[in-house]
Short mmCIF file of C-alpha atoms in Angstrom, two decimals:
data_model
loop_
_atom_site.label_atom_id
_atom_site.label_comp_id
_atom_site.label_asym_id
_atom_site.label_seq_id
_atom_site.Cartn_x
_atom_site.Cartn_y
_atom_site.Cartn_z
CA MET A 6 51.86 1.41 -47.98
CA THR A 7 54.08 4.46 -48.26
CA LYS A 8 57.15 2.35 -47.61
CA ASN A 9 56.27 0.00 -50.46
CA THR A 10 56.17 2.87 -52.98
CA LYS A 11 59.55 4.28 -51.91
CA THR A 12 61.49 1.09 -51.26
CA PRO A 13 62.83 -0.57 -54.44
CA VAL A 14 61.45 -4.05 -55.09
CA VAL A 15 64.99 -5.19 -56.00
CA PRO A 16 68.04 -3.21 -54.79
CA LYS A 17 70.45 -2.26 -57.58
CA HIS A 18 73.38 -4.21 -56.11
CA LEU A 19 71.29 -7.42 -56.23
CA LEU A 20 69.90 -6.94 -59.73
CA VAL A 21 72.26 -9.36 -61.53
CA PRO A 22 71.78 -12.31 -59.12
CA PHE A 23 68.04 -11.52 -59.08
CA ILE A 24 67.90 -11.85 -62.87
CA ALA A 25 69.96 -15.07 -62.77
CA ALA A 26 67.68 -16.63 -60.13
CA THR A 27 64.51 -15.40 -61.86
CA SER A 28 65.54 -17.01 -65.16
CA ILE A 29 65.30 -20.42 -63.49
CA PHE A 30 61.60 -19.82 -62.75
CA ALA A 31 60.89 -20.26 -66.46
CA LEU A 32 62.58 -23.68 -66.46
CA TRP A 33 60.12 -25.33 -64.10
CA GLY A 34 57.24 -23.57 -65.82
CA PHE A 35 58.40 -25.22 -69.05
CA ALA A 36 58.56 -28.66 -67.41
CA ASN A 37 55.14 -28.27 -65.78
CA ASP A 38 53.28 -27.28 -68.92
CA LEU A 39 55.10 -29.55 -71.29
CA THR A 40 54.03 -32.38 -68.97
CA ASN A 41 50.34 -31.44 -68.49
CA PRO A 42 49.40 -32.26 -72.13
CA MET A 43 51.38 -35.50 -71.88
CA VAL A 44 48.50 -36.94 -69.87
CA ALA A 45 46.42 -36.87 -73.06
CA ALA A 46 49.36 -38.06 -75.18
CA PHE A 47 50.18 -41.07 -72.99
CA LYS A 48 46.49 -41.93 -72.72
CA LYS A 49 46.37 -42.33 -76.50
CA VAL A 50 49.77 -43.92 -77.04
CA MET A 51 49.69 -46.35 -74.12
CA ILE A 52 45.91 -47.02 -74.32
CA LEU A 53 45.11 -45.95 -70.75
CA SER A 54 42.09 -44.87 -68.70
CA ASN A 55 41.96 -41.31 -67.34
CA GLU A 56 43.07 -42.51 -63.93
CA GLU A 57 46.02 -44.47 -65.36
CA ALA A 58 47.04 -41.56 -67.60
CA TYR A 59 46.97 -39.21 -64.60
CA ASN A 60 49.86 -41.21 -63.14
CA VAL A 61 51.94 -38.80 -65.23
CA GLN A 62 50.86 -36.02 -62.85
CA PHE A 63 51.26 -38.27 -59.83
CA ALA A 64 54.86 -39.18 -60.70
CA PHE A 65 55.70 -35.61 -61.66
CA TYR A 66 54.36 -33.83 -58.57
CA PHE A 67 55.16 -36.57 -56.05
CA GLY A 68 58.83 -35.65 -56.41
CA TYR A 69 58.14 -32.34 -54.68
CA GLY A 70 56.83 -34.17 -51.62
CA VAL A 71 59.91 -36.40 -51.46
CA MET A 72 62.63 -33.84 -52.14
CA ALA A 73 61.49 -30.58 -50.50
CA ILE A 74 62.81 -31.23 -46.98
CA PRO A 75 66.16 -32.74 -48.14
CA ALA A 76 66.54 -29.67 -50.39
CA ALA A 77 65.91 -27.28 -47.48
CA LEU A 78 68.42 -29.08 -45.26
CA PHE A 79 70.94 -29.07 -48.10
CA ILE A 80 70.77 -25.32 -48.76
CA ARG A 81 70.73 -24.66 -45.02
CA LYS A 82 74.05 -26.51 -44.65
CA PHE A 83 75.64 -25.28 -47.87
CA SER A 84 74.23 -22.37 -49.89
CA TYR A 85 71.49 -21.20 -52.20
CA LYS A 86 73.85 -21.55 -55.17
CA SER A 87 74.63 -25.18 -54.28
CA GLY A 88 70.88 -25.88 -54.16
CA LEU A 89 70.38 -24.35 -57.60
CA LEU A 90 73.22 -26.38 -59.10
CA LEU A 91 72.07 -29.70 -57.66
CA GLY A 92 68.49 -29.00 -58.77
CA LEU A 93 69.63 -28.26 -62.33
CA ALA A 94 71.75 -31.43 -62.39
CA LEU A 95 68.79 -33.62 -61.36
CA TYR A 96 66.49 -31.84 -63.85
CA ALA A 97 68.94 -32.50 -66.70
CA LEU A 98 69.42 -36.14 -65.66
CA GLY A 99 65.69 -36.87 -65.49
CA ALA A 100 65.10 -35.28 -68.89
CA MET A 101 67.90 -37.30 -70.50
CA LEU A 102 66.43 -40.51 -69.04
CA PHE A 103 63.59 -40.12 -71.54
CA TYR A 104 65.90 -41.60 -74.19
CA PRO A 105 66.26 -45.07 -72.57
CA ALA A 106 62.58 -44.90 -71.54
CA ALA A 107 61.55 -44.46 -75.20
CA GLU A 108 63.89 -47.23 -76.31
CA ASN A 109 62.41 -49.60 -73.73
CA GLY A 110 58.81 -48.51 -74.43
CA SER A 111 57.84 -48.78 -70.76
CA TYR A 112 55.31 -46.39 -69.20
CA THR A 113 56.92 -47.06 -65.82
CA TYR A 114 60.32 -45.87 -67.07
CA PHE A 115 58.76 -42.62 -68.28
CA LEU A 116 57.15 -42.11 -64.87
CA ILE A 117 60.52 -42.65 -63.17
CA SER A 118 62.11 -40.08 -65.50
CA LEU A 119 59.41 -37.55 -64.63
CA PHE A 120 59.96 -38.24 -60.93
CA VAL A 121 63.70 -37.53 -61.24
CA ILE A 122 62.96 -34.26 -63.08
CA THR A 123 60.67 -33.19 -60.26
CA CYS A 124 63.27 -34.04 -57.63
CA GLY A 125 65.39 -31.44 -59.42
CA LEU A 126 62.50 -29.01 -59.54
CA GLY A 127 61.97 -29.56 -55.81
CA PHE A 128 65.51 -28.32 -55.21
CA LEU A 129 65.08 -25.39 -57.59
CA GLU A 130 61.81 -24.18 -56.07
CA THR A 131 62.88 -24.74 -52.47
CA THR A 132 66.01 -22.68 -53.22
CA SER A 133 64.74 -19.97 -55.58
CA ASN A 134 61.65 -18.80 -53.71
CA PRO A 135 63.28 -17.93 -50.36
CA LEU A 136 66.32 -16.58 -52.24
CA ILE A 137 64.09 -14.10 -54.09
CA LEU A 138 62.27 -13.20 -50.84
CA SER A 139 65.61 -12.39 -49.21
CA MET A 140 66.82 -10.08 -52.02
CA GLY A 141 65.61 -6.81 -50.56
CA ASP A 142 63.32 -5.25 -47.98
CA LYS A 143 60.92 -7.68 -46.29
CA GLU A 144 58.01 -5.29 -46.88
CA THR A 145 58.39 -5.76 -50.65
CA ALA A 146 59.12 -9.52 -50.43
CA THR A 147 55.68 -10.69 -51.61
CA GLN A 148 55.70 -8.19 -54.48
CA ARG A 149 59.26 -9.27 -55.41
CA LEU A 150 58.28 -12.94 -55.49
CA ASN A 151 55.22 -12.16 -57.62
CA LEU A 152 57.53 -10.34 -60.05
CA ALA A 153 59.93 -13.29 -60.25
CA GLN A 154 57.06 -15.78 -60.54
CA SER A 155 55.67 -13.74 -63.44
CA PHE A 156 58.46 -15.18 -65.60
CA ASN A 157 57.42 -18.74 -64.74
CA PRO A 158 54.48 -18.67 -67.20
CA ILE A 159 56.82 -17.64 -70.02
CA GLY A 160 58.37 -21.09 -69.69
CA SER A 161 54.87 -22.52 -69.36
CA LEU A 162 53.73 -20.99 -72.65
CA THR A 163 56.85 -22.33 -74.37
CA GLY A 164 56.11 -25.79 -72.97
CA MET A 165 52.51 -25.63 -74.20
CA LEU A 166 53.53 -24.61 -77.71
CA ILE A 167 56.14 -27.35 -77.94
CA ALA A 168 53.63 -29.87 -76.58
CA LYS A 169 51.22 -28.93 -79.36
CA PHE A 170 53.45 -28.47 -82.40
CA VAL A 171 56.26 -30.90 -81.58
CA VAL A 172 54.28 -33.64 -79.82
CA LEU A 173 50.47 -33.63 -80.03
CA ASP A 174 50.28 -32.58 -83.68
CA ARG A 175 52.87 -35.17 -84.74
CA ILE A 176 52.01 -38.35 -82.85
CA LEU A 177 50.38 -40.95 -85.08
CA SER A 178 47.93 -41.98 -82.34
CA ALA A 179 46.17 -38.62 -82.75
CA ASP A 180 44.98 -39.73 -86.20
CA TYR A 181 42.70 -42.33 -84.63
CA ALA A 182 39.43 -41.63 -82.83
CA ASP A 183 40.15 -44.07 -80.01
CA SER A 184 42.48 -46.87 -78.96
CA SER A 185 40.24 -49.60 -80.41
CA GLU A 186 41.07 -48.38 -83.93
CA ILE A 187 44.79 -48.73 -83.23
CA VAL A 188 44.32 -52.23 -81.76
CA ALA A 189 42.33 -53.24 -84.86
CA LEU A 190 45.41 -52.52 -87.02
CA GLY A 191 47.15 -55.55 -85.56
CA ALA A 192 49.92 -56.02 -82.99
CA GLU A 193 52.81 -55.23 -85.35
CA LYS A 194 51.35 -51.98 -86.69
CA ALA A 195 50.20 -50.90 -83.22
CA ALA A 196 53.73 -51.48 -81.85
CA GLU A 197 55.18 -49.45 -84.73
CA ILE A 198 52.86 -46.52 -83.96
CA LYS A 199 53.67 -46.74 -80.25
CA ALA A 200 57.46 -46.72 -80.86
CA PHE A 201 57.20 -43.73 -83.20
CA ASP A 202 55.00 -41.76 -80.79
CA LEU A 203 57.22 -42.44 -77.76
CA ASN A 204 60.22 -41.08 -79.66
CA ILE A 205 58.19 -37.95 -80.52
CA ILE A 206 57.22 -37.51 -76.85
CA SER A 207 60.82 -37.97 -75.71
CA GLY A 208 62.38 -35.46 -78.11
CA PRO A 209 61.50 -32.21 -76.25
CA TYR A 210 62.58 -33.64 -72.89
CA ILE A 211 65.97 -34.74 -74.22
CA ALA A 212 66.46 -31.30 -75.82
CA VAL A 213 65.57 -29.45 -72.61
CA GLY A 214 67.92 -31.77 -70.69
CA ILE A 215 70.79 -30.51 -72.86
CA PHE A 216 69.65 -26.90 -72.40
CA VAL A 217 69.41 -27.26 -68.60
CA ALA A 218 72.94 -28.67 -68.57
CA LEU A 219 74.08 -25.43 -70.25
CA VAL A 220 72.17 -23.36 -67.67
CA PHE A 221 73.99 -25.33 -64.97
CA PHE A 222 77.32 -23.96 -66.20
CA VAL A 223 75.95 -20.41 -66.47
CA ILE A 224 74.75 -20.47 -62.84
CA TRP A 225 78.04 -22.10 -61.81
CA LYS A 226 79.88 -19.07 -63.20
CA THR A 227 77.42 -16.51 -61.77
CA LYS A 228 78.12 -14.99 -58.37
CA ILE A 229 75.11 -15.66 -56.14
CA PRO A 230 75.59 -13.89 -52.78
CA ALA A 231 75.09 -15.84 -49.57
CA MET A 232 71.83 -14.18 -48.52
CA VAL A 233 71.00 -14.11 -44.81
CA MET A 234 67.44 -13.52 -43.65
CA GLY A 235 67.99 -13.48 -39.91
CA ASP A 236 69.88 -15.11 -37.04
CA HIS A 237 71.08 -18.65 -37.67
CA LEU A 238 69.12 -21.02 -35.46
CA SER A 239 69.41 -24.75 -34.86
CA ILE A 240 66.98 -27.01 -36.72
CA LYS A 241 65.03 -27.64 -33.51
CA GLU A 242 64.77 -23.91 -32.77
CA SER A 243 63.66 -23.24 -36.35
CA LEU A 244 61.01 -25.97 -36.23
CA ASP A 245 59.70 -24.68 -32.91
CA ARG A 246 59.27 -21.20 -34.35
CA ILE A 247 57.86 -22.47 -37.66
CA PHE A 248 55.14 -24.60 -36.08
CA LYS A 249 54.06 -21.82 -33.74
CA SER A 250 52.89 -19.89 -36.78
CA LYS A 251 49.29 -20.71 -37.72
CA THR A 252 49.70 -18.49 -40.77
CA PHE A 253 52.48 -20.79 -41.98
CA ILE A 254 50.64 -24.06 -41.23
CA LEU A 255 47.44 -22.90 -42.90
CA GLY A 256 49.59 -21.55 -45.74
CA VAL A 257 50.99 -25.03 -46.42
CA VAL A 258 47.44 -26.43 -46.60
CA ALA A 259 46.32 -23.55 -48.82
CA GLN A 260 49.30 -24.09 -51.12
CA MET A 261 48.53 -27.81 -51.40
CA PHE A 262 44.92 -27.06 -52.35
CA TYR A 263 45.94 -24.28 -54.74
CA VAL A 264 48.48 -26.40 -56.64
CA GLY A 265 45.99 -29.27 -56.81
CA ALA A 266 43.35 -26.90 -58.22
CA GLN A 267 45.80 -25.44 -60.74
CA ILE A 268 46.93 -28.82 -62.06
CA MET A 269 43.36 -30.12 -62.15
CA CYS A 270 42.11 -27.14 -64.15
CA TRP A 271 45.01 -26.98 -66.60
CA THR A 272 45.16 -30.73 -67.24
CA ALA A 273 41.39 -31.16 -67.46
CA ILE A 274 41.19 -28.62 -70.29
CA PHE A 275 42.25 -31.48 -72.55
CA GLN A 276 39.69 -33.91 -71.12
CA LEU A 277 36.89 -31.31 -71.27
CA VAL A 278 37.68 -30.39 -74.89
CA GLU A 279 37.86 -34.07 -75.85
CA TYR A 280 34.43 -34.66 -74.32
CA LEU A 281 32.87 -31.56 -75.94
CA ASN A 282 34.32 -32.44 -79.34
CA GLU A 283 32.94 -35.97 -79.14
CA SER A 284 29.53 -35.13 -77.67
CA GLN A 285 28.81 -31.80 -79.37
CA ASN A 286 31.12 -31.94 -82.38
CA LEU A 287 32.65 -28.54 -81.53
CA GLY A 288 35.96 -29.14 -83.27
CA VAL A 289 37.97 -26.94 -80.90
CA ASP A 290 41.68 -27.31 -80.11
CA ALA A 291 42.53 -27.94 -76.44
CA THR A 292 46.04 -26.51 -76.72
CA TRP A 293 44.80 -23.10 -77.88
CA TRP A 294 42.39 -22.95 -74.96
CA ASN A 295 45.25 -23.95 -72.67
CA ILE A 296 47.43 -21.19 -74.13
CA THR A 297 44.57 -18.68 -73.76
CA ALA A 298 44.29 -19.65 -70.10
CA MET A 299 48.04 -19.22 -69.60
CA VAL A 300 48.20 -15.84 -71.37
CA SER A 301 45.33 -14.66 -69.13
CA PHE A 302 47.19 -16.05 -66.12
CA VAL A 303 50.44 -14.24 -67.03
CA THR A 304 48.73 -10.95 -67.81
CA THR A 305 46.74 -10.91 -64.58
CA ARG A 306 49.81 -11.82 -62.52
CA PHE A 307 51.68 -8.74 -63.78
CA ILE A 308 48.59 -6.61 -63.13
CA GLY A 309 48.09 -8.15 -59.69
CA THR A 310 51.74 -7.56 -58.77
CA ALA A 311 51.35 -3.88 -59.64
CA LEU A 312 48.09 -3.60 -57.70
CA MET A 313 49.77 -4.94 -54.56
CA LYS A 314 51.33 -1.49 -54.12
CA LYS A 315 47.81 -0.27 -53.33
CA ILE A 316 45.90 -3.38 -52.19
CA ASN A 317 46.85 -5.66 -49.31
CA PRO A 318 48.11 -8.98 -50.86
CA ALA A 319 46.15 -11.10 -48.38
CA LYS A 320 42.89 -9.29 -49.16
CA MET A 321 43.54 -9.65 -52.89
CA LEU A 322 44.16 -13.38 -52.40
CA ALA A 323 40.80 -13.76 -50.63
CA TYR A 324 38.89 -11.97 -53.40
CA PHE A 325 40.66 -13.88 -56.16
CA GLY A 326 40.09 -17.22 -54.38
CA LEU A 327 36.36 -16.59 -54.09
CA ALA A 328 36.11 -15.45 -57.73
CA ALA A 329 38.01 -18.55 -58.96
CA ALA A 330 35.69 -20.84 -56.97
CA LEU A 331 32.67 -19.14 -58.55
CA MET A 332 34.18 -19.74 -62.00
CA CYS A 333 34.46 -23.46 -61.16
CA GLY A 334 30.77 -23.36 -60.27
CA GLY A 335 30.15 -21.90 -63.72
CA ILE A 336 31.99 -24.83 -65.35
CA ILE A 337 29.82 -27.31 -63.46
CA MET A 338 26.53 -25.65 -64.39
CA THR A 339 27.21 -24.93 -68.08
CA SER A 340 28.21 -26.83 -71.21
CA GLY A 341 29.79 -26.20 -74.59
CA ILE A 342 32.07 -23.22 -75.21
CA LEU A 343 30.70 -21.40 -72.17
CA SER A 344 32.16 -23.99 -69.80
CA LEU A 345 35.57 -23.49 -71.47
CA VAL A 346 35.26 -19.72 -71.05
CA PHE A 347 34.62 -20.20 -67.32
CA LEU A 348 37.67 -22.50 -67.19
CA VAL A 349 39.87 -19.78 -68.71
CA PHE A 350 38.60 -17.30 -66.11
CA VAL A 351 39.65 -19.69 -63.34
CA SER A 352 43.23 -19.11 -64.54
CA VAL A 353 42.72 -15.35 -64.42
CA PHE A 354 41.95 -15.49 -60.71
CA MET A 355 44.54 -18.17 -59.89
CA SER A 356 47.30 -15.91 -61.23
CA ILE A 357 48.60 -14.40 -57.99
CA MET A 358 47.93 -17.34 -55.69
CA PHE A 359 51.16 -19.35 -55.50
CA PRO A 360 53.63 -16.51 -54.79
CA THR A 361 51.14 -14.66 -52.58
CA ILE A 362 50.46 -17.70 -50.38
CA TYR A 363 54.21 -18.31 -50.28
CA GLY A 364 55.03 -14.77 -49.25
CA LEU A 365 52.30 -14.57 -46.62
CA ALA A 366 53.24 -17.90 -45.06
CA LEU A 367 56.94 -16.99 -44.78
CA LYS A 368 56.42 -13.39 -43.66
CA ASP A 369 58.66 -12.55 -40.67
CA MET A 370 60.19 -16.06 -40.67
CA GLY A 371 63.75 -14.75 -40.88
CA GLU A 372 66.53 -17.33 -41.33
CA GLU A 373 64.15 -20.24 -40.76
CA ALA A 374 62.45 -19.36 -44.05
CA LYS A 375 65.01 -21.72 -45.63
CA LEU A 376 63.51 -24.65 -43.75
CA ALA A 377 59.93 -23.40 -43.73
CA SER A 378 59.99 -23.01 -47.50
CA SER A 379 60.34 -26.78 -47.83
CA GLY A 380 56.88 -27.18 -46.32
CA LEU A 381 55.40 -24.91 -48.97
CA ILE A 382 57.24 -26.72 -51.77
CA MET A 383 56.25 -30.08 -50.32
CA ALA A 384 52.66 -28.83 -50.55
CA ILE A 385 53.02 -29.03 -54.35
CA VAL A 386 52.39 -32.75 -53.83
CA GLY A 387 48.73 -31.71 -53.97
CA GLY A 388 49.30 -31.77 -57.72
CA ALA A 389 49.97 -35.52 -57.44
CA PHE A 390 46.97 -36.66 -55.39
CA LEU A 391 44.10 -34.30 -56.20
CA PRO A 392 44.18 -34.69 -60.02
CA LYS A 393 44.08 -38.47 -59.54
CA LEU A 394 40.89 -38.01 -57.53
CA GLN A 395 39.44 -35.78 -60.24
CA ALA A 396 40.32 -38.43 -62.86
CA SER A 397 38.40 -41.02 -60.82
CA ILE A 398 35.34 -38.77 -60.98
CA MET A 399 35.79 -38.43 -64.75
CA ASP A 400 35.93 -42.22 -65.11
CA PHE A 401 32.84 -42.65 -62.91
CA GLY A 402 30.53 -43.51 -65.82
CA ASP A 403 32.98 -45.48 -67.96
CA THR A 404 32.23 -49.00 -69.06
CA VAL A 405 33.56 -52.17 -67.47
CA ASN A 406 33.79 -55.28 -69.65
CA GLY A 407 31.66 -53.57 -72.25
CA GLN A 408 28.81 -52.77 -69.83
CA GLU A 409 27.92 -49.19 -68.97
CA VAL A 410 28.08 -48.76 -65.21
CA PHE A 411 26.57 -45.38 -64.39
CA GLY A 412 26.13 -43.51 -67.68
CA ASP A 413 27.76 -40.19 -68.44
CA LYS A 414 25.64 -37.97 -66.18
CA ILE A 415 25.94 -37.38 -62.44
CA ALA A 416 22.69 -35.47 -62.03
CA GLY A 417 20.39 -33.81 -64.55
CA ASN A 418 22.55 -32.54 -67.39
CA ILE A 419 25.78 -32.42 -65.36
CA THR A 420 28.36 -34.82 -66.76
CA GLU A 421 31.19 -36.44 -64.82
CA ILE A 422 33.78 -34.22 -66.49
CA HIS A 423 31.87 -31.07 -65.47
CA PHE A 424 31.04 -32.37 -62.00
CA SER A 425 34.75 -33.12 -61.40
CA PHE A 426 35.36 -29.36 -61.13
CA LEU A 427 33.64 -29.45 -57.75
CA LEU A 428 37.01 -30.60 -56.40
CA PRO A 429 39.04 -27.54 -57.51
CA MET A 430 36.13 -25.32 -56.41
CA ILE A 431 36.43 -26.63 -52.83
CA CYS A 432 40.22 -26.16 -52.96
CA LEU A 433 39.91 -22.55 -54.12
CA LEU A 434 37.38 -21.73 -51.41
CA PHE A 435 40.00 -22.76 -48.86
CA VAL A 436 42.50 -20.41 -50.55
CA ALA A 437 39.94 -17.59 -50.15
CA PHE A 438 39.57 -18.49 -46.46
CA TYR A 439 43.35 -18.39 -46.02
CA GLY A 440 43.54 -14.97 -47.61
CA MET A 441 40.99 -13.58 -45.16
CA TYR A 442 42.74 -15.25 -42.23
CA ALA A 443 46.15 -13.84 -43.23
CA TYR A 444 44.61 -10.39 -43.72
CA LYS A 445 43.10 -10.42 -40.24
CA VAL A 446 46.45 -11.50 -38.74
CA THR A 447 48.22 -8.67 -40.60
CA LYS A 448 45.67 -6.12 -39.35
CA LEU A 449 46.09 -7.32 -35.76
CA LYS A 450 49.89 -6.99 -35.97
CA THR A 451 49.68 -3.44 -37.32
CA ALA A 452 46.88 -2.32 -34.99
#
């Protein structure tokens, strides 16, 4: 602990490249949280079920699973800077593809565009995280990554605000209670509303595509040093060492469950608010609750990063994982505003999880962290599969051919939407387990 207080988190000679790399963290935060509300937007505009609408999340996060390993091999052969540039190029391309997607009016084309964006994000995250870890003493690596990741939610908040004021508040579909009202207007009017709304949805993505292209040139002109984290090993030697580490393997699983839980909780805010507004006439705005959750998330991450000077990161992860799981239990057992309050507190305790799991899993990996990091980025694919499963639970009591199948309650007064939070609760309990496991391993190594 004494070393952590005396050793700088970022050495002075690496401050400029650290700032340049950290600025990119906000870009994928923007993409993530501009996209989360689009589940609700596409559901309205395209007249979809929850499960169909959640294909937005599937397409978006599936790209991480596809691109993580190619990204790791690419930066291993070339450089961190090359990885950043290729990631930015793919990000810009995917965002610009929203223009032809809107012109065509095809949901599939939008999903392809989101997939291309995420292929770019896969490169950016696979590159940026180990780059930040390598920029200084290994004992401050987890704290340094938490600091860099703290700027990610700034992009997230920007994405949320644009989603609300530029998209959700302007689409014409939002003026109708449900899709049946739009259909009743007739095919021509419904098509007109759809075309208008798709152009509104596309606007922010096209704009960010132009902005990312500008960032590409800034990074191109910035000197990013060729960081080395250890001896250069062959791919086989790296894989042998990587898979001998149970802390790494369990870290990949924990990261998959954490990302799944995060996306489930942040996306389901919109579904939960929609249900509460319809069933209890609360009249609350989902975006403001989403922003409240994100502000809490950002604030606690900065606080948590500071506390890591005094508290072991693995132990903190275990406590936060258990607390977040308990908050999910609160969502399941309550209703009305109280369930939304519990949902906000889930974000409070999720705040430190991604960078802490990442840092713990890659601790002492050396040069093979470049390849190992791809496993942790690939784990983001949990955001593709687990929300789809949650959406299936939400749709459990929907009607088929006009006939109610199961009703809107699972048991007692617990609705499907509330019960669906059992899934993130299980995921967060595994994160708590991983924190305790990593803490015990750390104690054994220092004993």
